[in-house]
Coordinates of C-alpha atoms in Angstrom, one line a residue:
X1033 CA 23.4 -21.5 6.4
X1034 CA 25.6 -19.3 4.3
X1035 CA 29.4 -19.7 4.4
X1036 CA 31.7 -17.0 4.0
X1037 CA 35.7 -17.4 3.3
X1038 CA 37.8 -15.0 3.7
X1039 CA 40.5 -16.2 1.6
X1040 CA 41.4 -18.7 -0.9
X1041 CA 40.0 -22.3 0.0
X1042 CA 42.0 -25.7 -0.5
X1043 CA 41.3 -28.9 0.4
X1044 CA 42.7 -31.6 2.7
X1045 CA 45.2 -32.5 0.2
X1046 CA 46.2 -28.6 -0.7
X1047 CA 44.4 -28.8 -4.1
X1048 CA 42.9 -25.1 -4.9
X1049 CA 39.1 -25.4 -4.9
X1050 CA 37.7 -22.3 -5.9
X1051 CA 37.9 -22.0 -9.3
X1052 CA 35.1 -25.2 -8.9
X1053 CA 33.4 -24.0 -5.7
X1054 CA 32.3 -20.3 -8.0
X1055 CA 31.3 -22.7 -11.0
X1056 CA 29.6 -24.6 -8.9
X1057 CA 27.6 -21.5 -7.6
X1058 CA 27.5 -20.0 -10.6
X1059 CA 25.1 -22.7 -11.5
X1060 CA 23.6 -22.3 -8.8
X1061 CA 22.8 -18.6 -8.5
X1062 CA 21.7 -18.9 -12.1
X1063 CA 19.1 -21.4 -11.3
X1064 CA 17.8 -19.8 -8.6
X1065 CA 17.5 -16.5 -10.7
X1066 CA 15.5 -18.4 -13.3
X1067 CA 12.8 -19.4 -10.8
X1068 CA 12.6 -15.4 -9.9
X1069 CA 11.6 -14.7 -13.0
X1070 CA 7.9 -12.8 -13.6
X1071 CA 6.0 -11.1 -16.4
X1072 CA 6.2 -7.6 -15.8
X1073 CA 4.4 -4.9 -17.2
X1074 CA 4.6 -1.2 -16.2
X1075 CA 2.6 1.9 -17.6
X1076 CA 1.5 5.8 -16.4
X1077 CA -0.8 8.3 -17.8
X1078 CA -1.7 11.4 -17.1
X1079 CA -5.3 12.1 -15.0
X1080 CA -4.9 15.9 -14.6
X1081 CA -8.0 17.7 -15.8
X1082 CA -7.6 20.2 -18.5
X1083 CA -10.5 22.4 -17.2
X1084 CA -11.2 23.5 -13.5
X1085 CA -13.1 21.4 -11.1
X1086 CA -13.5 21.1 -7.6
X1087 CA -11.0 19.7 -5.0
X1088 CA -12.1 17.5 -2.4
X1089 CA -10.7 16.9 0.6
X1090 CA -11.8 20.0 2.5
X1091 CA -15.4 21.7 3.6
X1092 CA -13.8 25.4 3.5
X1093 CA -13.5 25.1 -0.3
X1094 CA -16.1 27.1 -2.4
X1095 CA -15.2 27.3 -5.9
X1096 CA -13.6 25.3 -9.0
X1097 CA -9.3 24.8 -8.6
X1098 CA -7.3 27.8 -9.9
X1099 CA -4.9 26.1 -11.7
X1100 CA -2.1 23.2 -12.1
X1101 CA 0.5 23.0 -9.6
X1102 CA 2.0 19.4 -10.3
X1103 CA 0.3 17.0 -12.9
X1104 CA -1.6 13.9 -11.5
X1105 CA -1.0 10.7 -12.4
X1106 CA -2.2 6.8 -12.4
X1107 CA 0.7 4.2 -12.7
X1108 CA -0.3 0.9 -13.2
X1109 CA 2.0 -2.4 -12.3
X1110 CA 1.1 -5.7 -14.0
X1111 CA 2.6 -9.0 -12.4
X1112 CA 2.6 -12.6 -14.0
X1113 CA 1.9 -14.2 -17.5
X1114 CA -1.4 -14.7 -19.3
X1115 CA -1.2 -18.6 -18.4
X1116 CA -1.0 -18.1 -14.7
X1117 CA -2.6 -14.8 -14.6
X1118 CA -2.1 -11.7 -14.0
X1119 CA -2.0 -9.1 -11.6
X1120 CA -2.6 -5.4 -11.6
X1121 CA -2.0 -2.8 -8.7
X1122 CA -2.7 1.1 -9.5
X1123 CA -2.1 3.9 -8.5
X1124 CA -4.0 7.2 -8.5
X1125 CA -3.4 10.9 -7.8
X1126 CA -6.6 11.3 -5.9
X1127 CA -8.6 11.5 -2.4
X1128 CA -10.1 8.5 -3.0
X1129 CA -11.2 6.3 -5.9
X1130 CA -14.4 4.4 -4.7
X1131 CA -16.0 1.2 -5.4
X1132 CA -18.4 2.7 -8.8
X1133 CA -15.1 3.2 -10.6
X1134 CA -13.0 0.6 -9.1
X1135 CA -15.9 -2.1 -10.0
X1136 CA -16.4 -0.7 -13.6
X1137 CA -12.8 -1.1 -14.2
X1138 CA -12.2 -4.7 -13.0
X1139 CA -15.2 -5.6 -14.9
X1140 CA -14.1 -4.5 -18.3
X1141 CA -10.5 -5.9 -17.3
X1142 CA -12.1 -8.7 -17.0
X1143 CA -14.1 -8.7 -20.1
X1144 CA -10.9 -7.8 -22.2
X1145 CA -7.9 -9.5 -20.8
X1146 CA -9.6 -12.2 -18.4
X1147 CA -8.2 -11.3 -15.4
X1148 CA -10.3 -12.3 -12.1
X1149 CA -11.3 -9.7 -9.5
X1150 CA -9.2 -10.5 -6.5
X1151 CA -6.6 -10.0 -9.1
X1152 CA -6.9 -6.2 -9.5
X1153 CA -6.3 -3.7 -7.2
X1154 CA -6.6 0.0 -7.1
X1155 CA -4.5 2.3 -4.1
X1156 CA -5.4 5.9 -3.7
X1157 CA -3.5 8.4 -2.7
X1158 CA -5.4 10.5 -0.7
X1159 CA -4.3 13.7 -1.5
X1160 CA -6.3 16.5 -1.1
X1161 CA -6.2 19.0 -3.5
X1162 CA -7.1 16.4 -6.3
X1163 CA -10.4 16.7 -7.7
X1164 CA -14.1 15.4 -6.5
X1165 CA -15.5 12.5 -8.1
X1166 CA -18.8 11.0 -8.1
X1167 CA -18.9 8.5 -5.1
X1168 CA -16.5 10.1 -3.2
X1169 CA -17.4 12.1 0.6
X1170 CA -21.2 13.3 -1.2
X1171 CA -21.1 15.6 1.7
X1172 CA -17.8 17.2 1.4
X1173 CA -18.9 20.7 1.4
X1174 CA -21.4 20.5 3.6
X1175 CA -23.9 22.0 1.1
X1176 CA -25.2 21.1 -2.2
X1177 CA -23.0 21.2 -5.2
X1178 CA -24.3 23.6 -8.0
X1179 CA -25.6 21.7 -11.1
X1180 CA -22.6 22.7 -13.8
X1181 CA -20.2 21.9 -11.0
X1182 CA -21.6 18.5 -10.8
X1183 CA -21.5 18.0 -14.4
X1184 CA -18.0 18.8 -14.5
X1185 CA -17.3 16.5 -11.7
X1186 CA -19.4 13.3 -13.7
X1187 CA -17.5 14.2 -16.7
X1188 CA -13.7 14.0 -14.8
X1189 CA -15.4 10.4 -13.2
X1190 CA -16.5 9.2 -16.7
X1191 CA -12.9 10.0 -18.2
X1192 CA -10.8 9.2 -15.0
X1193 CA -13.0 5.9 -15.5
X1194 CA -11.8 5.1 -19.1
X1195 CA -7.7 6.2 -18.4
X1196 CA -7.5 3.9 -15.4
X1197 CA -8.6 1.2 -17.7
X1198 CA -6.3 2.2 -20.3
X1199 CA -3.3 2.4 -18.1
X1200 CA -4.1 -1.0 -16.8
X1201 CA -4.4 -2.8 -20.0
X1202 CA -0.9 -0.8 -21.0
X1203 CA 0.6 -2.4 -18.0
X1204 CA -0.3 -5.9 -19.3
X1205 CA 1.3 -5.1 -23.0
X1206 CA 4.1 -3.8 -21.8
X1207 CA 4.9 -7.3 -19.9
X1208 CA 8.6 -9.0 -20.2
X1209 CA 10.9 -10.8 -17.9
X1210 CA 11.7 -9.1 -15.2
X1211 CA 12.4 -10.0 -11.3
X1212 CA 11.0 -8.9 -8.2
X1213 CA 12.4 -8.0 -4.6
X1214 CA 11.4 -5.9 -1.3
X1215 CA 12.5 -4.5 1.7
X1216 CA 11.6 -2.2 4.6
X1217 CA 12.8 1.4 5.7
X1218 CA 11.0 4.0 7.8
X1219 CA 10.3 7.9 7.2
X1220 CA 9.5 10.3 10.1
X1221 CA 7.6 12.8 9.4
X1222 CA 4.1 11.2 10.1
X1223 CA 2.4 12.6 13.5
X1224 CA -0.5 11.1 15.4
X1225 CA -2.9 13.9 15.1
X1226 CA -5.5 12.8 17.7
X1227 CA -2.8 12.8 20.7
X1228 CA 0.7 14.5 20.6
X1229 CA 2.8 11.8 20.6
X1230 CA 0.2 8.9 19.6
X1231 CA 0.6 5.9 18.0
X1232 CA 1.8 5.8 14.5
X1233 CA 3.5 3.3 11.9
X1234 CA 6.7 4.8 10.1
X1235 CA 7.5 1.7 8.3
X1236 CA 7.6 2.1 4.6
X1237 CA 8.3 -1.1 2.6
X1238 CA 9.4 -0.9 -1.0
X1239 CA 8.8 -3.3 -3.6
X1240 CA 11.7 -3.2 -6.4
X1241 CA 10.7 -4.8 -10.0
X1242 CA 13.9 -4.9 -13.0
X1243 CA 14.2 -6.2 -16.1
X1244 CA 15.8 -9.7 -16.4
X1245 CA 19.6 -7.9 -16.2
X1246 CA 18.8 -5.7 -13.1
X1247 CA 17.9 -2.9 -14.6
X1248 CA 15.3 -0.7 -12.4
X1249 CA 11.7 -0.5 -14.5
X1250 CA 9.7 0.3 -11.0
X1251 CA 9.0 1.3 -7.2
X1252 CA 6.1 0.8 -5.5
X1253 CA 6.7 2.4 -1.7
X1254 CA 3.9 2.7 1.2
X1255 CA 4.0 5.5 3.9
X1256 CA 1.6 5.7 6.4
X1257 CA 0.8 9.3 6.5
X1258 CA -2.7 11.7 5.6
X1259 CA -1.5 13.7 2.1
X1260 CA -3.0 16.9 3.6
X1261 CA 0.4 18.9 3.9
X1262 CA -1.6 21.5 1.8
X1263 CA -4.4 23.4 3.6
X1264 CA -7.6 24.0 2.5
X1265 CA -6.6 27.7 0.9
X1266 CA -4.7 25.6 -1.4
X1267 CA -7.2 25.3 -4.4
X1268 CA -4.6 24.3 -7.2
X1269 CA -4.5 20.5 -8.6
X1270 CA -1.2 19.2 -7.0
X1271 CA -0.6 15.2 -5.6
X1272 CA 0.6 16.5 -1.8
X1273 CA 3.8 14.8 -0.7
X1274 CA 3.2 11.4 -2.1
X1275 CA 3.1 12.7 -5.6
X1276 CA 6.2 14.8 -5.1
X1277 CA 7.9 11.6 -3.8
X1278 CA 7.1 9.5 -6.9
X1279 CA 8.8 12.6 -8.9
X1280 CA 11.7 12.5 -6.6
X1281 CA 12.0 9.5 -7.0
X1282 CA 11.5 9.0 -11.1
X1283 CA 14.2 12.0 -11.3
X1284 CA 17.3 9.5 -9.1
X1285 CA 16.0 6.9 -11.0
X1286 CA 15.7 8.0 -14.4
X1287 CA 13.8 5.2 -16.6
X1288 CA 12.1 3.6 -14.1
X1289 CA 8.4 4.3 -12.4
X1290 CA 7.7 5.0 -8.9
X1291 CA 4.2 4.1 -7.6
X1292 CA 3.3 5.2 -3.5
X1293 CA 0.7 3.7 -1.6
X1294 CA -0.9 4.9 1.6
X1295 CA -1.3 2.6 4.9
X1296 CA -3.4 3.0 8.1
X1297 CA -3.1 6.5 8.2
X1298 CA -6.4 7.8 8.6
X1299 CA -5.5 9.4 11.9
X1300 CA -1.9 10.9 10.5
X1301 CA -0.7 14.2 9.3
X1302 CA 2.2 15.3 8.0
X1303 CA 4.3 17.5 10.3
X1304 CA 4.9 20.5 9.5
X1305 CA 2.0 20.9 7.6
X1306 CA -0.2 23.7 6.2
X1307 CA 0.2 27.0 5.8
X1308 CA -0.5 29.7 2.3
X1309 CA 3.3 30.6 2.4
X1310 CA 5.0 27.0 3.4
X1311 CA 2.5 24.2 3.0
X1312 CA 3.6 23.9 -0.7
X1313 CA 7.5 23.8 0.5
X1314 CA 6.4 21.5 3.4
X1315 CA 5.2 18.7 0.9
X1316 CA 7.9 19.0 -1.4
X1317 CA 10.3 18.6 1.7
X1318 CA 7.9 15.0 2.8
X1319 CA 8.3 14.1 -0.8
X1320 CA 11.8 14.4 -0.5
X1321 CA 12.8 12.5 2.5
X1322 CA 10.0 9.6 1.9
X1323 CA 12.8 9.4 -1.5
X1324 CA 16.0 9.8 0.0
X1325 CA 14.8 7.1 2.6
X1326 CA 13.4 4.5 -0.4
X1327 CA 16.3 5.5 -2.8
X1328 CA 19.0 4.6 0.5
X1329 CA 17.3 1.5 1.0
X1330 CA 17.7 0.2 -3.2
X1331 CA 20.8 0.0 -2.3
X1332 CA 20.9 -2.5 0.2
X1333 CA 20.5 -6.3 -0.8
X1334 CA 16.6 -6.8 -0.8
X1335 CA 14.5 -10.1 -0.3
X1336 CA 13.8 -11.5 -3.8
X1337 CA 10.4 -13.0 -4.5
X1338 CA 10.1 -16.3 -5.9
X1339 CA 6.5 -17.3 -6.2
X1340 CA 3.8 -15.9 -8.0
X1341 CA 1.0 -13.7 -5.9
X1342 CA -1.6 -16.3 -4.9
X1343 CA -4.8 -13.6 -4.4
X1344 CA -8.0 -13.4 -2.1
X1345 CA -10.9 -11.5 -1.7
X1346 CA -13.7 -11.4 0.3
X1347 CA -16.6 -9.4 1.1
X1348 CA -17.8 -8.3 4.5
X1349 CA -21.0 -6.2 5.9
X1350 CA -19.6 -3.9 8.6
X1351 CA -22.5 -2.9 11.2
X1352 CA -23.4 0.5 12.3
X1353 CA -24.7 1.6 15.4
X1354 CA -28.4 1.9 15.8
X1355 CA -29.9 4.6 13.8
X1356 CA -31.1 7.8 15.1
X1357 CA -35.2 8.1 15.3
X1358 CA -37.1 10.3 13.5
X1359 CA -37.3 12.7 16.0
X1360 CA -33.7 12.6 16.5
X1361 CA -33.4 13.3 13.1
X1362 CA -35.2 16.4 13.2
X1363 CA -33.2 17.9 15.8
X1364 CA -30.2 17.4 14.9
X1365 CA -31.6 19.2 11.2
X1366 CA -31.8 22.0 13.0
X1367 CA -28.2 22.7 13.0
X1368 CA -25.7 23.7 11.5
X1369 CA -23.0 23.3 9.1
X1370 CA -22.2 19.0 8.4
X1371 CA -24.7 17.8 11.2
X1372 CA -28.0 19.4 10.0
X1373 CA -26.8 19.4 6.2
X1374 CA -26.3 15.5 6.7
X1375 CA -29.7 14.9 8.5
X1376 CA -31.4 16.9 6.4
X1377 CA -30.6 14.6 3.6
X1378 CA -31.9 11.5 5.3
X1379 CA -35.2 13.2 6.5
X1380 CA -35.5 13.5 3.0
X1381 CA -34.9 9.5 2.4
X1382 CA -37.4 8.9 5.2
X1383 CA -40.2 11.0 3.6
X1384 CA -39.4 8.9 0.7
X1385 CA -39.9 6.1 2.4
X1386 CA -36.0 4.6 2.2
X1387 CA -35.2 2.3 4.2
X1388 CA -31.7 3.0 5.7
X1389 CA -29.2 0.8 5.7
X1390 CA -27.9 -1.5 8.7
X1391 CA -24.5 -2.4 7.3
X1392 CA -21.7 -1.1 5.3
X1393 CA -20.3 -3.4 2.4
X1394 CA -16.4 -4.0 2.6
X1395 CA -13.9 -5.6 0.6
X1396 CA -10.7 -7.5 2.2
X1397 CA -8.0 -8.2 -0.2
X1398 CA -4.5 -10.0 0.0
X1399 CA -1.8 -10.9 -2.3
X1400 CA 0.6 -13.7 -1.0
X1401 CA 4.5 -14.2 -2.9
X1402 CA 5.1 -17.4 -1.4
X1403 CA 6.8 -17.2 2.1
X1404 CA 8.0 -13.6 1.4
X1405 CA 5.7 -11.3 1.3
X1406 CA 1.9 -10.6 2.4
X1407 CA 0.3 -7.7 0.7
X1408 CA -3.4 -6.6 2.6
X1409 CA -5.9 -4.7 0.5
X1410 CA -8.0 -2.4 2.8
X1411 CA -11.0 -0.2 2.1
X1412 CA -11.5 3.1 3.6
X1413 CA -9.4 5.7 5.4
X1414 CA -8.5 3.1 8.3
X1415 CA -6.8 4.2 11.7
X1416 CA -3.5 3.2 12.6
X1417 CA -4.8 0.5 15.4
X1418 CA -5.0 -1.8 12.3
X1419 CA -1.8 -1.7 11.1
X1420 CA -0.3 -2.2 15.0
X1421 CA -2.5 -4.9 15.4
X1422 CA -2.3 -6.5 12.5
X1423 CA 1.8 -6.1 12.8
X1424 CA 1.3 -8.0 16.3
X1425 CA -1.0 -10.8 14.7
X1426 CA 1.5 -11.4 11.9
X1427 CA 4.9 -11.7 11.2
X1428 CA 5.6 -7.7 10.6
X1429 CA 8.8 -8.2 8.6
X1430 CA 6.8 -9.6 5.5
X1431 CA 3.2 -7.6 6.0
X1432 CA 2.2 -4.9 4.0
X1433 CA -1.1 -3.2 4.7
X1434 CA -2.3 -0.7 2.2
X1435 CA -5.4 1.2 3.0
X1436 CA -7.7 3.7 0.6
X1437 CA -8.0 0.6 -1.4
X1438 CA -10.5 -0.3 -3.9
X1439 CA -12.8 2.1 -2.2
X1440 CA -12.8 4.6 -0.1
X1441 CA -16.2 4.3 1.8
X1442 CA -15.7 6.2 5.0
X1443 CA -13.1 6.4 8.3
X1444 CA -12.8 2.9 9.7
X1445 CA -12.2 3.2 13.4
X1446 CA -10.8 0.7 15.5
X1447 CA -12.4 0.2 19.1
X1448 CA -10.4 2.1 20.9
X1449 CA -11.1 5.3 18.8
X1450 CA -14.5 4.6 18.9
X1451 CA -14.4 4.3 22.7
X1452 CA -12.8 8.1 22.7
X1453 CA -15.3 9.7 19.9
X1454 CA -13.8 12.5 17.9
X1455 CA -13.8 13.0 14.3
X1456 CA -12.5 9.7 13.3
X1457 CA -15.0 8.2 14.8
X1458 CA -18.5 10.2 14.3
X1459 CA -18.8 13.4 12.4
X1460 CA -16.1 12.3 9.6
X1461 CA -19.1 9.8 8.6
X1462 CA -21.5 12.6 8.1
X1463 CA -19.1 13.5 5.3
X1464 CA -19.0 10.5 4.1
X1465 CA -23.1 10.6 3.9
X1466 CA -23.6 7.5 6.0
X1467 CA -26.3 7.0 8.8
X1468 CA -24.6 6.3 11.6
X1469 CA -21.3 5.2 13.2
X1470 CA -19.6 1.7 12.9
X1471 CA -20.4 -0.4 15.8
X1472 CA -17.4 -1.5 17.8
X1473 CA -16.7 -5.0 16.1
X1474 CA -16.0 -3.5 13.2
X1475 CA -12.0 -3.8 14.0
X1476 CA -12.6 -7.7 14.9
X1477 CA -14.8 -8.0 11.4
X1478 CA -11.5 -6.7 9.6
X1479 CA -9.0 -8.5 11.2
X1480 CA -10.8 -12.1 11.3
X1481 CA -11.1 -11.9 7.8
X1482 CA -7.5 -10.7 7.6
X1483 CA -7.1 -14.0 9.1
X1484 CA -9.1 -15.7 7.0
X1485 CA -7.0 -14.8 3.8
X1486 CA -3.5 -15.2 4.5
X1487 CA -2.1 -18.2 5.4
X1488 CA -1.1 -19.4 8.8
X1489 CA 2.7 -19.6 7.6
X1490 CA 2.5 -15.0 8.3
X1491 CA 1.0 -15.5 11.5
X1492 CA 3.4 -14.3 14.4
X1493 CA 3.2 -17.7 16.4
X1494 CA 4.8 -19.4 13.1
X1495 CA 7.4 -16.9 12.4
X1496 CA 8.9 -17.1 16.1
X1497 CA 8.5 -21.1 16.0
X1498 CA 11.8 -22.6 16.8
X1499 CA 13.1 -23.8 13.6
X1500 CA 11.8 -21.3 10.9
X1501 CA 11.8 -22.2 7.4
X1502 CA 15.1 -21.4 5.2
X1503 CA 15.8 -18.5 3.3
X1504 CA 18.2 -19.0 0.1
X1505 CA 21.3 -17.9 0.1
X1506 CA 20.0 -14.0 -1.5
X1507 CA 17.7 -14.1 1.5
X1508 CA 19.4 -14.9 4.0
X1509 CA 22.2 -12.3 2.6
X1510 CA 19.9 -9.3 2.6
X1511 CA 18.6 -10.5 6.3
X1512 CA 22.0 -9.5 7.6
X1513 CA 22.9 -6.1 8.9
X1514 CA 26.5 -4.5 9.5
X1515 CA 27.7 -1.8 10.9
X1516 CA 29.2 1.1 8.4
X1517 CA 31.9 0.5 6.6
X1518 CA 31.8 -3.6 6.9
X1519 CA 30.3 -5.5 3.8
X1520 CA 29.0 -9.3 3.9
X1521 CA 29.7 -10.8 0.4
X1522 CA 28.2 -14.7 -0.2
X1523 CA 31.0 -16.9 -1.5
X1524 CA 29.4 -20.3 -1.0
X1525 CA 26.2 -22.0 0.2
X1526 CA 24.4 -24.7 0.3
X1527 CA 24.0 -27.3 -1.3
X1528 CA 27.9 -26.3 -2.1
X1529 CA 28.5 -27.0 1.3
X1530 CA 26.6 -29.8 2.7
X1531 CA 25.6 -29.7 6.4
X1532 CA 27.9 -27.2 7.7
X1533 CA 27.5 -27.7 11.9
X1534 CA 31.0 -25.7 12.7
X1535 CA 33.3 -22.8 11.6
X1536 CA 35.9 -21.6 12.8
X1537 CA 39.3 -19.3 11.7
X1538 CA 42.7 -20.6 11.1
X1539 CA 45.6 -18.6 12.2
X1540 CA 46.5 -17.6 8.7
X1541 CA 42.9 -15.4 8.2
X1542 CA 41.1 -18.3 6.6
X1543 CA 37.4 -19.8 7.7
X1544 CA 37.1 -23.3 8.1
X1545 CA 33.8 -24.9 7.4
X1546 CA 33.2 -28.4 9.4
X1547 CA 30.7 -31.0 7.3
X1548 CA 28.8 -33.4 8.6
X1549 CA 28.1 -35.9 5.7
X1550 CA 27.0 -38.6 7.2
X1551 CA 25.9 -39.6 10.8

């Protein structure tokens, strides 16, 4: 319960109270800001090759990039003292950073510093004129790679490798007190590209980390949205919209480090997209509104985080769907472009006697603040069907989902898209060099281990029970909306004000607050 007074407050006998009521909250406020308190670390570095290479992201591509248009970048975010531990979420300018690297670096973070697997995190971008590494979509081009090209693409892999851990262990020198908060806004240019008017999620929460005096150090915001506002004629080394936002974003905020994550956007484009002459202007306009949008929202009161992350992994095998038989494979060799290049392949695992593979390894991660905030880790470019169910399953106002986490094995399509077929669901695994589609409980795999993870205090059932927990008095302020021009400022609050159980206004403007102390 908050309490707000609109003027001066006496008590029964006249006596002016509120020189004691504010040092009263003072203390108050002050103790509660203690207990916000977190180690935190924040470092960037730049990832753009000196040298062309070749972008990934599109077949239609045939030779090495032609030049810089924006730099790339991997941010890195460390949360949480040595004695607790730490954790660490990055960020990378790229289509998708997959388990080989991901794995390498948590293993010599771990080595160095400690730090436990579930503890580290890596969010790609998805942007796709960022260049090809080894793991990534093998079949991308739907042809073999020439031999210098792949050498070039080992060596970017082999350095990207060693800057990701170097930006994480920067991170974790560059800890000091600091606080942490979050909030939600939306964006709008996102499109269902599967059905005109599909579903989509426009949400786009915000995580806000200062020093100890308020002072912005980072942003870490989540849209989700495909970064393919650049076409495929586009052959120049550029981050797409989200890497235009974090620059917007860094420029308004000038000190501080913006970090963007991608959600369960697999089956989202930006709109308008594309284009030789406009697809370069289109991103830079997504950019900016994704930054007006987060930069509006700073500053509104956000919800302050008061627990250190408690973190969870686990591993799942995700089935696919019976593979094809030998003769099967044959014909489908015979044609042309992704679907013979792709069989063609495995005929060539079968004649070396391979045996293929039933399952597809997956990794389901979640970071819990307390009661505030659910953070979900999940691999692969995953459909929005997730997200909406997941948002149904849960208490939506403190999920976050990211997807292209960790690794970026393939499309993950929920039933429904796999009931309708279409690229999502088949030939975008061809690309991806795997044998077959996902069987259909591959959303139910996900999601039950979602469950698993997080506590049952996020599920949706608890957060509409009738009595709720209670927020603190900075929660329960930033909960409250108002229409323009109206403000809501917190005067006093429990335990201030002890069992307040009426209010009401006196005739000269003042609010009356009615304790029970006692039965």
């Amino acid at each position: 319960m908050i309490s707000l007074l609109s003027k001066w407050p006496f008590n029964s006998a006249g006596n002016f109270l509120l020189p004691w009521l504010l040092l009263g909250y003072a203390a108050s406020v002050a103790a509660i800001e203690k207990e916000r308190e977190f180690q935190i670390g924040i470092a960037k570095i730049d990832i753009t090759p000196a040298y062309p290479i070749r972008l990934t992201g599109y077949a239609s591509r045939k030779t090495e990039s032609e030049g810089v248009e924006q730099k790339l970048w991997a941010k890195a975010l460390a949360i949480g003292g040595d004695r607790e531990g730490a954790v660490v979420l990055l960020t990378v300018d790229n289509c998708g950073v997959c388990a080989n690297v991901t794995e390498e670096v948590a293993a010599r973070l771990k080595k160095k510093t400690g730090i436990a697997r579930e503890r580290f995190a890596v969010c790609s971008s998805h942007t796709h004129t960022g260049p090809c590494i080894v793991g990534f979509a093998p079949n991308i081009f739907a042809m073999a790679i020439p031999d210098d090209q792949l050498a070039t693409i080992a060596r970017y892999t082999t350095e990207l490798t060693d800057k990701l851990e170097q930006v994480a262990l920067a991170a974790l020198k560059d800890r000091r007190p600091g606080k942490l908060a979050w909030g939600q806004t939306t964006a709008g240019f996102a499109a269902n590209r599967r059905t005109a008017g599909g579903p989509t999620d426009h949400a786009v929460p915000v995580l806000r980390a200062t020093d100890r005096n308020g002072v912005l150090r980072a942003i870490v915001a989540n849209y989700a949205c495909h970064c393919t506002t650049l076409g495929g004629e586009f052959n120049q080394l550029c981050p797409d919209w989200a890497g235009f936002a974090q620059l917007e974003l860094e420029r308004a905020h000038p000190g501080a480090v913006a970090l963007v994550t991608i959600g369960c956007g697999a089956d989202a484009n930006p709109q308008p997209r594309g284009g030789a002459d406009f697809g370069l202007a289109f991103s830079q306009q997504h950019g900016q509104s994704l930054a007006t949008q987060v930069s509006a929202l700073l500053t509104q009161p956000l919800t302050p985080l008061r627990e250190k992350p408690i973190c969870r992994t686990k591993r799942i095998e995700l089935p696919f769907q019976p593979h094809f038989t030998r003769e099967q494979w044959e014909q489908r060799a015979t044609n042309s472009a992704i679907v013979g290049y792709h069989a063609q392949k495995y005929l060539v695992r079968l004649d070396r006697g391979e045996k293929l593979p039933a399952t597809l390894p997956y990794l389901v991660q979640t970071w819990t603040f307390g009661d505030g905030l659910a953070m979900v880790f999940l691999c692969g470019e995953v459909v929005v069907d997730y997200s909406l169910r997941l948002k149904r399953e849960f208490d939506a106002q403190r999920l976050w989902i990211n997807a292209y986490a960790n690794d970026v094995p393939c499309y993950i399509p929920s039933k429904r898209i796999l009931r309708e077929g279409g690229y999502e669901a088949e030939s975008s695994l061809w690309y991806y060099d795997r044998p077959q589609q996902l069987a259909p409980e591959t959303e139910d795999l996900i999601v039950r281990t979602v469950h698993e993870l997080l506590p049952k205090k996020f599920e949706a059932d608890q957060s509409r029970s009738e009595f709720p927990p209670p927020k603190s008095p900075t929660e329960a302020l930033a909960s409250i909306r108002t229409k323009p021009g109206l403000e809501v400022e917190l005067v006093v609050a429990e335990p201030l004000i002890v069992d307040p159980v009426a209010i009401d206004w006196g005739a000269d403007g003042r609010l009356w607050v009615v304790e029970m102390r006692d039965y």
